[in-house]
C-alpha cells in the first residue's frame, strides 16, 4: 500500500485515490495553432521514466480534488505531493 | 541431441546424469549481423526464426538477467486469437497456428494444451458484443462458438451459474483452439533451437546504450562491453520506452505493473481457461494443479515487478465470485510483471525511425500468446527491412497517421486495454 498525502485531507492510503497519469503532459495552449506533431506528442507520447515521476491523482474517496504527486516508478516511494500548481522539485524526466 | 523416447530411455539408464546442456554460454563476439535485445520468449523466437527461415545465423540475443525471467515467466500462459479487428485477428491466428506445431518444430515439449478459452458474458450488451466478435472471428477463418448458459454450466461445472451470483452469467463465447502452454518451456525451446543454429545467447548482459553513426545503428553498449551490430531488434516489453530512449525515440506507452497469483495445487477442477470482463479476472488450472488467476493492472506507472495488495484482492474477489469453492484454498504465490501499455492497446512491431533498429513491444496484457507470431514477424521485418503484411498495421507511425488499432474502442489511454 502506498501512502499519499492529500494537501487538504492529510496522509491517506492510495486506494482512496484514482490515478490520472503523467503530470508533465500539458495541453497545447493554442490548440488551433499547433502542428500535428505537437498533438501527437500531447495525446500519445510519454517519457515513461523509471524513477521519479510527477503524476496526477484524484482524491475520489475524499475531497475529490486533483493533486500532484511525485512518486518513484521503480521503488513506489512517494517523494512528495501538493496542489496541482505545486512544483515538487526536479524535472529530470523532462 | 534430438529429444525422443529413445534419448529418454538411454538417459534413464544413466540416471539422467548425462543430459547435455541445452544451449551454450558463449562469450560475446565483437560484432554480429543482428543483435536482439531481450532473452525472453519474443527475443529468442526472433533469433530462432532469423536463423531457421532467413539463414541469418551471426545473431546474438542479449539478456540482462536470465532467460525467460521477465514477462515470459510472469504471465498467465493463455493462448488465444479471439480478436475483433482484422489486423489483430490475422496476426494472432498466425501465432496460434505456429503454437499448434511448435513442440514438433522445436523438438521441445511446450505443453501446448488446447483446452478452450471461454469469455463469460453477464449482460445483454455483452452478449451483443461477444456475438459480434465471434462472427468477426468466423469471417476471418477463426473458430468461435456461442454458448448458452446451460452449455457454459455443462462445460465448467464448478462455475457459479446461479441467478444469485455476484455478476449473474448469461452465456459465453468459446474459442476451442485456445488454451495454455508452459511458459518456461517456450523460452527454453526457442533458446535451444536458436543455439543449435549458431545463435549466441548471452545472459547477464544488460544493454546500456545504442550507438549510432548518423541515422544508422552500429551497435550496443552493454555491461559486458561494446558489441557491434548491423541491425538491432528490441524485444524487452515492459522496458521498451527505456530502450527506445537510448536511441532518442519517445514511444506512445506507459509501463504498468500487472499481478497474478496461484493457489495451492488441487486435483483437476477447472478444465478450460475462464475469463470475465465484468469480474476483471481470468482463471485457469496449471498442469501442477494450482489455480492461476490474473486480472487488471494496479493502474499507476510502475517498473517494479511487484504490485500492491488492493489490486490482488480485487482479482481474488472476482475469482471467488465466479468459483465460490476457491475461497477455501490457500494462496501459494503472487507476483507482478511490467507491461508496455500502449495508447491504443495494440502492439508496436516493426521498424523504428533509426536505420537498422526494430522493435517488438507494446503488448499490453497479451504478449505471451503472441510469442511465436511476434518472433516470426520480427525476424521477417529484420531480414527484409520492411514489415510483413501480418505486422504492417502494428507500425509505430500509426499514431501519427491516425490509423490506431483500438480493439476496445477505449480511446487514447494507456490503462484501458
Short mmCIF file of C-alpha atoms in Angstrom, two decimals:
data_model
loop_
_atom_site.label_atom_id
_atom_site.label_comp_id
_atom_site.label_asym_id
_atom_site.label_seq_id
_atom_site.Cartn_x
_atom_site.Cartn_y
_atom_site.Cartn_z
CA UNK A 1 0.00 0.00 0.00
CA UNK A 2 1.26 3.48 -0.82
CA UNK A 3 0.65 6.42 1.50
CA UNK A 4 -0.21 9.61 -0.37
CA UNK A 5 -0.56 12.90 1.44
CA UNK A 6 -3.53 14.90 0.19
CA UNK A 7 -2.75 18.59 0.78
CA UNK A 8 -6.31 19.03 2.10
CA UNK A 9 -7.04 15.76 3.93
CA UNK A 10 -3.62 14.52 5.11
CA UNK A 11 -1.98 11.12 4.62
CA UNK A 12 -4.32 8.54 3.07
CA UNK A 13 -3.99 5.06 1.54
CA UNK A 14 -3.60 5.17 -2.25
CA UNK A 15 -6.82 3.20 -2.77
CA UNK A 16 -8.70 6.40 -1.83
CA UNK A 17 -7.27 7.99 -4.98
CA UNK A 18 -7.73 7.48 -8.73
CA UNK A 19 -4.65 7.70 -10.89
CA UNK A 20 -4.58 10.36 -13.60
CA UNK A 21 -1.26 9.83 -15.36
CA UNK A 22 1.79 11.92 -16.22
CA UNK A 23 1.50 15.46 -14.78
CA UNK A 24 4.20 16.86 -17.08
CA UNK A 25 1.93 16.47 -20.12
CA UNK A 26 0.46 19.89 -20.89
CA UNK A 27 -2.33 20.53 -23.36
CA UNK A 28 -1.15 22.92 -26.11
CA UNK A 29 -2.03 26.48 -25.11
CA UNK A 30 -3.41 27.43 -28.53
CA UNK A 31 -4.97 24.22 -29.89
CA UNK A 32 -5.83 25.71 -33.29
CA UNK A 33 -2.30 26.89 -33.90
CA UNK A 34 -0.25 23.77 -33.16
CA UNK A 35 1.07 21.18 -35.59
CA UNK A 36 0.00 17.55 -35.92
CA UNK A 37 3.34 16.61 -34.32
CA UNK A 38 2.51 18.67 -31.24
CA UNK A 39 -0.85 16.91 -30.94
CA UNK A 40 0.85 13.53 -31.36
CA UNK A 41 3.22 14.49 -28.58
CA UNK A 42 0.42 15.61 -26.28
CA UNK A 43 -2.09 12.82 -26.90
CA UNK A 44 0.17 9.78 -27.29
CA UNK A 45 3.86 10.18 -26.44
CA UNK A 46 5.13 9.79 -22.89
CA UNK A 47 8.59 9.88 -21.28
CA UNK A 48 7.60 6.89 -19.16
CA UNK A 49 10.61 7.19 -16.86
CA UNK A 50 11.91 4.54 -14.49
CA UNK A 51 12.43 6.64 -11.38
CA UNK A 52 10.86 9.89 -10.12
CA UNK A 53 7.59 10.69 -11.90
CA UNK A 54 5.27 13.66 -11.44
CA UNK A 55 1.71 12.43 -11.73
CA UNK A 56 -1.94 13.34 -11.16
CA UNK A 57 -4.07 11.61 -8.56
CA UNK A 58 -7.66 12.49 -7.71
CA UNK A 59 -8.80 12.02 -4.12
CA UNK A 60 -12.02 10.35 -5.30
CA UNK A 61 -12.92 8.83 -1.93
CA UNK A 62 -12.10 12.02 -0.07
CA UNK A 63 -12.26 15.69 -1.02
CA UNK A 64 -12.33 14.82 -4.77
CA UNK A 65 -9.54 17.32 -5.50
CA UNK A 66 -6.92 16.64 -8.15
CA UNK A 67 -3.46 16.72 -6.63
CA UNK A 68 0.07 16.38 -7.91
CA UNK A 69 2.29 13.60 -6.55
CA UNK A 70 5.96 12.89 -7.11
CA UNK A 71 6.48 9.15 -6.87
CA UNK A 72 9.23 6.74 -7.91
CA UNK A 73 8.03 4.23 -10.51
CA UNK A 74 10.91 1.87 -9.66
CA UNK A 75 10.51 1.74 -5.85
CA UNK A 76 6.89 3.03 -5.43
CA UNK A 77 8.22 5.51 -2.87
CA UNK A 78 6.19 8.73 -2.65
CA UNK A 79 8.58 11.69 -2.54
CA UNK A 80 6.07 14.47 -2.12
CA UNK A 81 2.69 15.87 -3.05
CA UNK A 82 0.89 19.14 -3.32
CA UNK A 83 -1.87 21.06 -5.07
CA UNK A 84 -1.94 20.93 -8.89
CA UNK A 85 0.19 24.05 -9.29
CA UNK A 86 2.91 22.71 -6.98
CA UNK A 87 6.45 22.36 -8.22
CA UNK A 88 7.62 19.24 -6.45
CA UNK A 89 11.25 19.83 -7.27
CA UNK A 90 13.43 18.44 -10.02
CA UNK A 91 12.28 17.87 -13.53
CA UNK A 92 14.84 15.27 -14.54
CA UNK A 93 12.44 13.29 -16.67
CA UNK A 94 11.72 16.24 -18.96
CA UNK B 1 20.88 -34.08 -29.18
CA UNK B 2 17.42 -34.79 -30.50
CA UNK B 3 14.89 -35.40 -27.72
CA UNK B 4 12.86 -38.57 -28.20
CA UNK B 5 11.58 -41.63 -26.40
CA UNK B 6 14.93 -43.28 -27.19
CA UNK B 7 17.05 -40.44 -25.75
CA UNK B 8 14.82 -40.51 -22.69
CA UNK B 9 15.31 -44.28 -22.25
CA UNK B 10 19.06 -44.02 -22.83
CA UNK B 11 19.41 -41.25 -20.25
CA UNK B 12 17.19 -43.06 -17.79
CA UNK B 13 19.74 -45.90 -17.84
CA UNK B 14 22.48 -43.43 -16.85
CA UNK B 15 20.20 -41.98 -14.15
CA UNK B 16 19.73 -38.73 -16.07
CA UNK B 17 23.27 -37.60 -15.26
CA UNK B 18 24.48 -37.30 -18.84
CA UNK B 19 21.96 -34.98 -20.43
CA UNK B 20 23.98 -32.39 -22.37
CA UNK B 21 23.39 -28.68 -21.82
CA UNK B 22 20.51 -27.44 -23.98
CA UNK B 23 22.45 -24.34 -25.13
CA UNK B 24 25.96 -22.89 -24.86
CA UNK B 25 27.05 -19.86 -22.83
CA UNK B 26 29.46 -18.19 -25.26
CA UNK B 27 31.49 -15.02 -24.76
CA UNK B 28 30.13 -12.14 -26.84
CA UNK B 29 31.85 -11.63 -30.21
CA UNK B 30 32.91 -8.10 -31.25
CA UNK B 31 30.27 -7.91 -33.95
CA UNK B 32 27.10 -9.60 -35.19
CA UNK B 33 24.80 -9.18 -38.17
CA UNK B 34 21.84 -8.91 -35.79
CA UNK B 35 21.68 -8.27 -32.06
CA UNK B 36 18.38 -8.98 -30.34
CA UNK B 37 17.97 -7.17 -27.02
CA UNK B 38 15.93 -9.25 -24.61
CA UNK B 39 16.15 -13.00 -23.96
CA UNK B 40 12.52 -13.67 -23.28
CA UNK B 41 10.28 -15.78 -25.48
CA UNK B 42 9.89 -13.00 -28.05
CA UNK B 43 13.61 -12.26 -28.47
CA UNK B 44 14.58 -15.92 -28.57
CA UNK B 45 11.81 -16.65 -31.09
CA UNK B 46 13.05 -13.82 -33.32
CA UNK B 47 16.58 -15.26 -33.21
CA UNK B 48 15.27 -18.76 -33.91
CA UNK B 49 13.25 -17.70 -36.95
CA UNK B 50 16.08 -15.46 -38.24
CA UNK B 51 18.36 -18.50 -38.27
CA UNK B 52 15.82 -21.05 -39.39
CA UNK B 53 13.81 -19.18 -42.03
CA UNK B 54 16.14 -16.40 -43.19
CA UNK B 55 19.58 -18.05 -42.93
CA UNK B 56 20.90 -15.25 -40.68
CA UNK B 57 22.96 -17.01 -38.02
CA UNK B 58 25.50 -14.36 -36.94
CA UNK B 59 23.00 -13.37 -34.28
CA UNK B 60 23.29 -12.64 -30.56
CA UNK B 61 20.49 -12.48 -28.00
CA UNK B 62 21.45 -10.24 -25.06
CA UNK B 63 19.59 -10.79 -21.79
CA UNK B 64 20.14 -8.63 -18.70
CA UNK B 65 19.07 -11.39 -16.30
CA UNK B 66 18.26 -15.00 -17.07
CA UNK B 67 16.29 -16.44 -19.98
CA UNK B 68 12.56 -16.05 -19.59
CA UNK B 69 12.91 -14.31 -16.20
CA UNK B 70 10.83 -11.30 -17.22
CA UNK B 71 7.32 -11.36 -18.57
CA UNK B 72 7.82 -14.78 -20.21
CA UNK B 73 7.90 -16.28 -16.72
CA UNK B 74 5.28 -13.98 -15.19
CA UNK B 75 2.20 -14.30 -17.41
CA UNK B 76 -0.90 -16.45 -17.05
CA UNK B 77 0.10 -18.63 -20.06
CA UNK B 78 -3.10 -18.07 -22.04
CA UNK B 79 -3.03 -18.59 -25.81
CA UNK B 80 -5.95 -17.42 -27.98
CA UNK B 81 -6.76 -15.49 -31.17
CA UNK B 82 -10.26 -14.20 -30.38
CA UNK B 83 -9.87 -10.65 -31.70
CA UNK B 84 -12.36 -8.35 -33.40
CA UNK B 85 -10.17 -6.14 -35.60
CA UNK B 86 -8.75 -7.70 -38.75
CA UNK B 87 -5.04 -6.92 -38.28
CA UNK B 88 -5.17 -8.35 -34.74
CA UNK B 89 -7.21 -11.37 -35.85
CA UNK B 90 -4.83 -12.33 -38.67
CA UNK B 91 -1.69 -11.77 -36.59
CA UNK B 92 -2.86 -13.71 -33.52
CA UNK B 93 -4.30 -16.50 -35.68
CA UNK B 94 -0.92 -16.85 -37.39
CA UNK B 95 0.63 -17.06 -33.94
CA UNK B 96 -1.92 -19.65 -32.81
CA UNK B 97 -1.13 -21.79 -35.88
CA UNK B 98 2.56 -21.62 -35.00
CA UNK B 99 1.67 -22.72 -31.45
CA UNK B 100 -0.15 -25.74 -32.87
CA UNK B 101 3.04 -27.01 -34.48
CA UNK B 102 5.57 -25.55 -32.07
CA UNK B 103 6.50 -28.59 -29.99
CA UNK B 104 7.29 -30.59 -33.15
CA UNK B 105 9.06 -27.69 -34.81
CA UNK B 106 11.30 -27.11 -31.78
CA UNK B 107 11.60 -30.79 -30.76
CA UNK B 108 10.73 -29.47 -27.31
CA UNK B 109 7.53 -30.07 -25.39
CA UNK B 110 5.96 -26.66 -24.79
CA UNK B 111 2.92 -28.43 -23.30
CA UNK B 112 0.50 -26.50 -25.50
CA UNK B 113 -2.92 -27.57 -24.32
CA UNK B 114 -5.91 -26.52 -26.44
CA UNK B 115 -8.33 -26.71 -23.55
CA UNK B 116 -10.52 -23.84 -24.83
CA UNK B 117 -10.86 -20.23 -23.71
CA UNK B 118 -14.33 -19.16 -22.52
CA UNK B 119 -15.21 -15.44 -22.26
CA UNK B 120 -18.23 -15.21 -19.97
CA UNK B 121 -20.97 -12.67 -20.57
CA UNK B 122 -23.16 -11.13 -17.87
CA UNK B 123 -25.35 -8.60 -19.68
CA UNK B 124 -27.33 -8.35 -22.90
CA UNK B 125 -24.87 -5.75 -24.19
CA UNK B 126 -22.01 -8.16 -23.58
CA UNK B 127 -23.88 -10.86 -25.49
CA UNK B 128 -24.22 -8.49 -28.46
CA UNK B 129 -20.54 -7.50 -28.35
CA UNK B 130 -19.46 -11.07 -27.85
CA UNK B 131 -21.53 -12.45 -30.73
CA UNK B 132 -20.30 -9.68 -32.96
CA UNK B 133 -16.71 -10.57 -32.09
CA UNK B 134 -17.45 -14.27 -32.63
CA UNK B 135 -18.93 -13.53 -36.05
CA UNK B 136 -15.95 -11.37 -36.98
CA UNK B 137 -13.62 -14.18 -35.95
CA UNK B 138 -15.50 -16.71 -38.09
CA UNK B 139 -15.41 -14.36 -41.09
CA UNK B 140 -11.64 -14.28 -40.56
CA UNK B 141 -11.46 -18.07 -40.53
CA UNK B 142 -11.02 -18.41 -36.76
CA UNK B 143 -13.10 -20.80 -34.68
CA UNK B 144 -15.65 -19.23 -32.36
CA UNK B 145 -18.79 -20.59 -30.83
CA UNK B 146 -21.55 -19.01 -28.80
CA UNK B 147 -22.54 -20.92 -25.64
CA UNK B 148 -25.86 -20.63 -23.84
CA UNK B 149 -25.86 -20.51 -20.06
CA UNK B 150 -26.67 -24.25 -19.94
CA UNK B 151 -23.75 -25.04 -22.24
CA UNK B 152 -21.42 -22.91 -20.13
CA UNK B 153 -22.54 -24.73 -16.99
CA UNK B 154 -22.05 -28.15 -18.63
CA UNK B 155 -18.55 -27.20 -19.76
CA UNK B 156 -17.50 -25.63 -16.43
CA UNK B 157 -19.42 -27.47 -13.70
CA UNK B 158 -17.90 -25.61 -10.72
CA UNK B 159 -18.76 -22.18 -12.13
CA UNK B 160 -21.49 -20.37 -10.18
CA UNK B 161 -24.16 -20.04 -12.87
CA UNK B 162 -26.96 -19.32 -10.41
CA UNK B 163 -29.01 -16.11 -10.57
CA UNK B 164 -27.61 -15.27 -7.12
CA UNK B 165 -24.06 -14.88 -8.40
CA UNK B 166 -22.38 -11.51 -7.84
CA UNK B 167 -22.40 -10.98 -11.61
CA UNK B 168 -25.04 -13.45 -12.91
CA UNK B 169 -23.76 -15.20 -16.04
CA UNK B 170 -25.92 -15.41 -19.14
CA UNK B 171 -23.65 -17.14 -21.65
CA UNK B 172 -20.19 -17.11 -23.15
CA UNK B 173 -18.05 -17.11 -26.26
CA UNK B 174 -15.66 -20.03 -26.60
CA UNK B 175 -12.59 -20.47 -28.76
CA UNK B 176 -11.93 -24.20 -28.51
CA UNK B 177 -8.50 -23.98 -30.14
CA UNK B 178 -7.34 -21.58 -27.43
CA UNK B 179 -5.67 -22.82 -24.28
CA UNK B 180 -2.46 -22.64 -22.29
CA UNK B 181 1.20 -23.53 -22.70
CA UNK B 182 4.13 -23.98 -20.34
CA UNK B 183 5.77 -20.55 -20.43
CA UNK B 184 9.30 -21.53 -19.33
CA UNK B 185 9.43 -24.30 -21.91
CA UNK B 186 8.66 -21.79 -24.67
CA UNK B 187 11.75 -19.73 -23.80
CA UNK B 188 13.90 -22.82 -23.35
CA UNK B 189 12.68 -24.47 -26.55
CA UNK B 190 13.35 -21.38 -28.66
CA UNK B 191 16.74 -20.90 -26.93
CA UNK B 192 17.78 -24.47 -27.68
CA UNK B 193 16.61 -24.24 -31.29
CA UNK B 194 18.34 -20.90 -31.87
CA UNK B 195 21.57 -22.06 -30.22
CA UNK B 196 21.64 -25.21 -32.35
CA UNK B 197 21.56 -22.98 -35.45
CA UNK B 198 24.52 -20.89 -34.30
CA UNK B 199 22.86 -18.05 -32.36
CA UNK B 200 24.88 -16.81 -29.35
CA UNK B 201 22.70 -16.46 -26.25
CA UNK B 202 24.41 -14.16 -23.76
CA UNK B 203 22.85 -13.85 -20.30
CA UNK B 204 23.69 -11.34 -17.55
CA UNK B 205 24.44 -8.79 -20.25
CA UNK B 206 22.40 -5.59 -19.96
CA UNK B 207 22.24 -3.13 -22.83
CA UNK B 208 23.05 0.36 -21.53
CA UNK B 209 23.21 2.33 -24.77
CA UNK B 210 22.53 2.18 -28.50
CA UNK B 211 25.38 3.51 -30.63
CA UNK B 212 24.53 5.30 -33.86
CA UNK B 213 26.51 6.57 -36.82
CA UNK B 214 24.29 9.36 -38.10
CA UNK B 215 20.88 7.91 -38.87
CA UNK B 216 22.11 4.31 -38.65
CA UNK B 217 22.52 1.97 -35.71
CA UNK B 218 26.01 0.44 -35.44
CA UNK B 219 25.96 -1.43 -32.16
CA UNK B 220 25.04 -1.55 -28.49
CA UNK B 221 26.86 -0.65 -25.29
CA UNK B 222 26.45 -3.37 -22.69
CA UNK B 223 27.60 -4.24 -19.20
CA UNK B 224 29.98 -6.66 -20.95
CA UNK B 225 31.39 -4.07 -23.33
CA UNK B 226 30.55 -2.71 -26.76
CA UNK B 227 29.04 -5.12 -29.30
CA UNK B 228 28.80 -4.09 -32.93
CA UNK B 229 25.64 -4.89 -34.89
CA UNK B 230 24.40 -4.17 -38.39
CA UNK B 231 20.84 -4.44 -37.11
CA UNK B 232 19.35 -4.32 -33.62
CA UNK B 233 15.96 -5.72 -32.63
CA UNK B 234 14.42 -4.65 -29.31
CA UNK B 235 12.23 -7.24 -27.57
CA UNK B 236 12.08 -6.01 -23.98
CA UNK B 237 8.37 -5.39 -23.38
CA UNK B 238 7.93 -3.57 -20.08
CA UNK B 239 11.11 -1.59 -20.71
CA UNK B 240 10.58 -0.62 -24.37
CA UNK B 241 10.42 3.09 -23.53
CA UNK B 242 13.83 2.93 -21.85
CA UNK B 243 15.48 1.14 -24.78
CA UNK B 244 13.86 3.44 -27.35
CA UNK B 245 15.02 6.46 -25.31
CA UNK B 246 18.60 5.21 -25.77
CA UNK B 247 18.06 5.86 -29.48
CA UNK B 248 16.34 9.20 -28.82
CA UNK B 249 12.82 7.91 -29.55
CA UNK B 250 9.73 8.53 -27.40
CA UNK B 251 7.05 5.85 -27.54
CA UNK B 252 3.25 6.10 -27.11
CA UNK B 253 3.13 3.97 -23.98
CA UNK B 254 3.42 3.77 -20.21
CA UNK B 255 4.81 0.92 -18.12
CA UNK B 256 2.37 -0.56 -15.62
CA UNK B 257 2.51 -3.44 -13.18
CA UNK B 258 0.14 -6.39 -13.65
CA UNK B 259 -0.18 -9.03 -10.95
CA UNK B 260 -1.06 -12.70 -10.93
CA UNK B 261 -1.38 -15.39 -8.28
CA UNK B 262 -1.67 -19.14 -7.81
CA UNK B 263 -3.39 -21.15 -5.11
CA UNK B 264 -2.11 -24.36 -3.58
CA UNK B 265 -2.38 -27.28 -6.05
CA UNK B 266 -5.51 -29.40 -6.15
CA UNK B 267 -6.98 -32.17 -8.27
CA UNK B 268 -8.32 -31.25 -11.74
CA UNK B 269 -11.22 -28.84 -11.18
CA UNK B 270 -11.25 -26.22 -13.93
CA UNK B 271 -10.69 -27.73 -17.36
CA UNK B 272 -10.71 -24.61 -19.53
CA UNK B 273 -9.50 -21.04 -19.38
CA UNK B 274 -12.34 -18.90 -17.98
CA UNK B 275 -12.40 -15.12 -18.30
CA UNK B 276 -14.86 -12.48 -17.19
CA UNK B 277 -14.64 -8.85 -18.17
CA UNK B 278 -17.23 -7.88 -15.55
CA UNK B 279 -15.38 -9.58 -12.70
CA UNK B 280 -11.99 -8.43 -14.07
CA UNK B 281 -10.46 -11.87 -13.83
CA UNK B 282 -9.08 -14.74 -15.90
CA UNK B 283 -8.58 -18.16 -14.42
CA UNK B 284 -7.11 -21.49 -15.43
CA UNK B 285 -5.63 -24.52 -13.70
CA UNK B 286 -1.98 -25.29 -14.30
CA UNK B 287 -0.64 -28.76 -15.05
CA UNK B 288 0.70 -28.78 -11.48
CA UNK B 289 -2.84 -28.25 -10.20
CA UNK B 290 -2.61 -24.66 -8.99
CA UNK B 291 -5.49 -22.33 -9.81
CA UNK B 292 -3.86 -19.47 -11.72
CA UNK B 293 -5.55 -16.03 -11.63
CA UNK B 294 -4.87 -12.68 -13.16
CA UNK B 295 -6.88 -9.50 -13.52
CA UNK B 296 -6.39 -5.81 -14.07
CA UNK B 297 -3.42 -3.52 -13.70
CA UNK B 298 -2.62 -1.76 -10.44
CA UNK B 299 -3.32 1.40 -12.51
CA UNK B 300 -0.27 3.55 -11.84
CA UNK B 301 3.02 3.80 -13.72
CA UNK B 302 5.44 1.20 -12.41
CA UNK B 303 8.66 -0.55 -13.30
CA UNK B 304 8.60 -2.56 -10.06
CA UNK B 305 7.93 -6.24 -10.73
CA UNK B 306 5.58 -6.30 -7.79
CA UNK B 307 2.27 -4.61 -7.04
CA UNK B 308 0.13 -3.75 -4.06
CA UNK B 309 -2.41 -5.88 -2.22
CA UNK B 310 -5.63 -3.98 -3.14
CA UNK B 311 -5.30 -4.89 -6.83
CA UNK B 312 -4.66 -8.51 -5.91
CA UNK B 313 -7.60 -8.56 -3.52
CA UNK B 314 -9.82 -7.34 -6.36
CA UNK B 315 -8.66 -10.20 -8.60
CA UNK B 316 -9.30 -12.76 -5.87
CA UNK B 317 -12.76 -11.33 -5.12
CA UNK B 318 -13.60 -11.68 -8.80
CA UNK B 319 -12.30 -15.23 -8.91
CA UNK B 320 -14.31 -16.25 -5.86
CA UNK B 321 -17.45 -14.62 -7.26
CA UNK B 322 -17.15 -17.00 -10.25
CA UNK B 323 -15.89 -20.08 -8.38
CA UNK B 324 -17.03 -19.95 -4.74
CA UNK B 325 -15.00 -23.08 -3.86
CA UNK B 326 -11.80 -21.05 -4.33
CA UNK B 327 -12.47 -19.27 -1.02
CA UNK B 328 -11.35 -22.41 0.82
CA UNK B 329 -7.96 -22.57 -0.92
CA UNK B 330 -4.78 -21.01 0.33
CA UNK B 331 -2.91 -18.58 -1.87
CA UNK B 332 0.53 -20.00 -2.58
CA UNK B 333 2.33 -17.32 -4.57
CA UNK B 334 1.77 -13.87 -6.06
CA UNK B 335 3.96 -11.84 -8.39
CA UNK B 336 3.97 -8.92 -10.79
CA UNK B 337 5.28 -8.15 -14.25
CA UNK B 338 5.79 -4.86 -16.06
CA UNK B 339 3.60 -4.23 -19.11
CA UNK B 340 4.15 -1.89 -22.04
CA UNK B 341 0.68 -0.28 -22.06
CA UNK B 342 0.27 1.40 -25.45
CA UNK B 343 -2.14 4.23 -26.11
CA UNK B 344 -4.42 2.11 -28.34
CA UNK B 345 -3.98 -1.27 -26.67
CA UNK B 346 -2.23 -2.85 -29.66
CA UNK B 347 1.43 -3.82 -30.04
CA UNK B 348 4.22 -1.99 -31.83
CA UNK B 349 6.08 -4.43 -34.07
CA UNK B 350 8.18 -3.09 -36.92
CA UNK B 351 10.78 -0.51 -37.83
CA UNK B 352 11.84 2.40 -35.64
CA UNK B 353 12.85 5.76 -37.14
CA UNK B 354 16.57 4.86 -36.92
CA UNK B 355 18.00 2.78 -39.76
CA UNK B 356 18.65 -0.80 -38.71
CA UNK B 357 16.61 -0.53 -35.49
CA UNK B 358 13.47 -2.62 -34.96
CA UNK B 359 11.03 -3.14 -32.11
CA UNK B 360 8.76 -5.90 -30.85
CA UNK B 361 6.90 -4.40 -27.89
CA UNK B 362 3.77 -2.73 -26.60
CA UNK B 363 1.99 -5.99 -25.84
CA UNK B 364 -0.19 -4.67 -23.01
CA UNK B 365 -1.80 -7.67 -21.27
CA UNK B 366 -1.28 -10.10 -24.13
CA UNK B 367 2.33 -10.77 -25.08
CA UNK B 368 2.61 -14.45 -24.21
CA UNK B 369 0.21 -15.81 -26.83
CA UNK B 370 1.97 -13.65 -29.43
CA UNK B 371 5.39 -15.19 -28.71
CA UNK B 372 5.89 -17.34 -31.84
CA UNK B 373 4.00 -14.98 -34.14
CA UNK B 374 5.84 -11.90 -32.91
CA UNK B 375 9.23 -13.60 -33.19
CA UNK B 376 8.28 -14.76 -36.69
CA UNK B 377 7.21 -11.27 -37.82
CA UNK B 378 10.12 -9.56 -36.05
CA UNK B 379 12.57 -11.87 -37.84
CA UNK B 380 10.87 -11.23 -41.19
CA UNK B 381 10.96 -7.47 -40.61
CA UNK B 382 14.66 -7.52 -39.68
CA UNK B 383 15.63 -9.80 -42.58
CA UNK B 384 13.72 -7.81 -45.21
CA UNK B 385 13.99 -4.35 -43.64
CA UNK B 386 10.24 -3.93 -44.01
CA UNK B 387 7.24 -5.28 -42.12
CA UNK B 388 5.45 -8.44 -43.19
CA UNK B 389 1.77 -7.86 -44.11
CA UNK B 390 0.87 -9.62 -40.83
CA UNK B 391 2.55 -6.90 -38.72
CA UNK B 392 2.27 -3.94 -41.11
CA UNK B 393 -0.63 -2.48 -39.08
CA UNK B 394 1.46 -2.58 -35.87
CA UNK B 395 3.74 0.19 -37.18
CA UNK B 396 4.83 2.93 -34.79
CA UNK B 397 3.71 5.78 -37.05
CA UNK B 398 0.06 4.65 -36.93
CA UNK B 399 -0.42 7.09 -34.06
CA UNK B 400 0.82 9.93 -36.23
CA UNK B 401 -1.25 8.79 -39.21
CA UNK B 402 -4.44 8.29 -37.21
CA UNK B 403 -4.56 4.56 -38.03
CA UNK B 404 -4.79 3.39 -34.45
CA UNK B 405 -5.84 -0.17 -33.63
CA UNK B 406 -8.19 0.28 -30.71
CA UNK B 407 -9.69 -3.18 -30.10
CA UNK B 408 -11.94 -1.93 -27.30
CA UNK B 409 -12.83 1.48 -28.70
CA UNK B 410 -11.50 2.98 -25.48
CA UNK B 411 -9.68 5.98 -26.96
CA UNK B 412 -6.17 7.18 -26.25
CA UNK B 413 -5.44 5.69 -22.85
CA UNK B 414 -2.61 3.52 -21.60
CA UNK B 415 -4.78 1.96 -18.90
CA UNK B 416 -7.96 0.81 -20.56
CA UNK B 417 -6.71 -2.12 -22.61
#
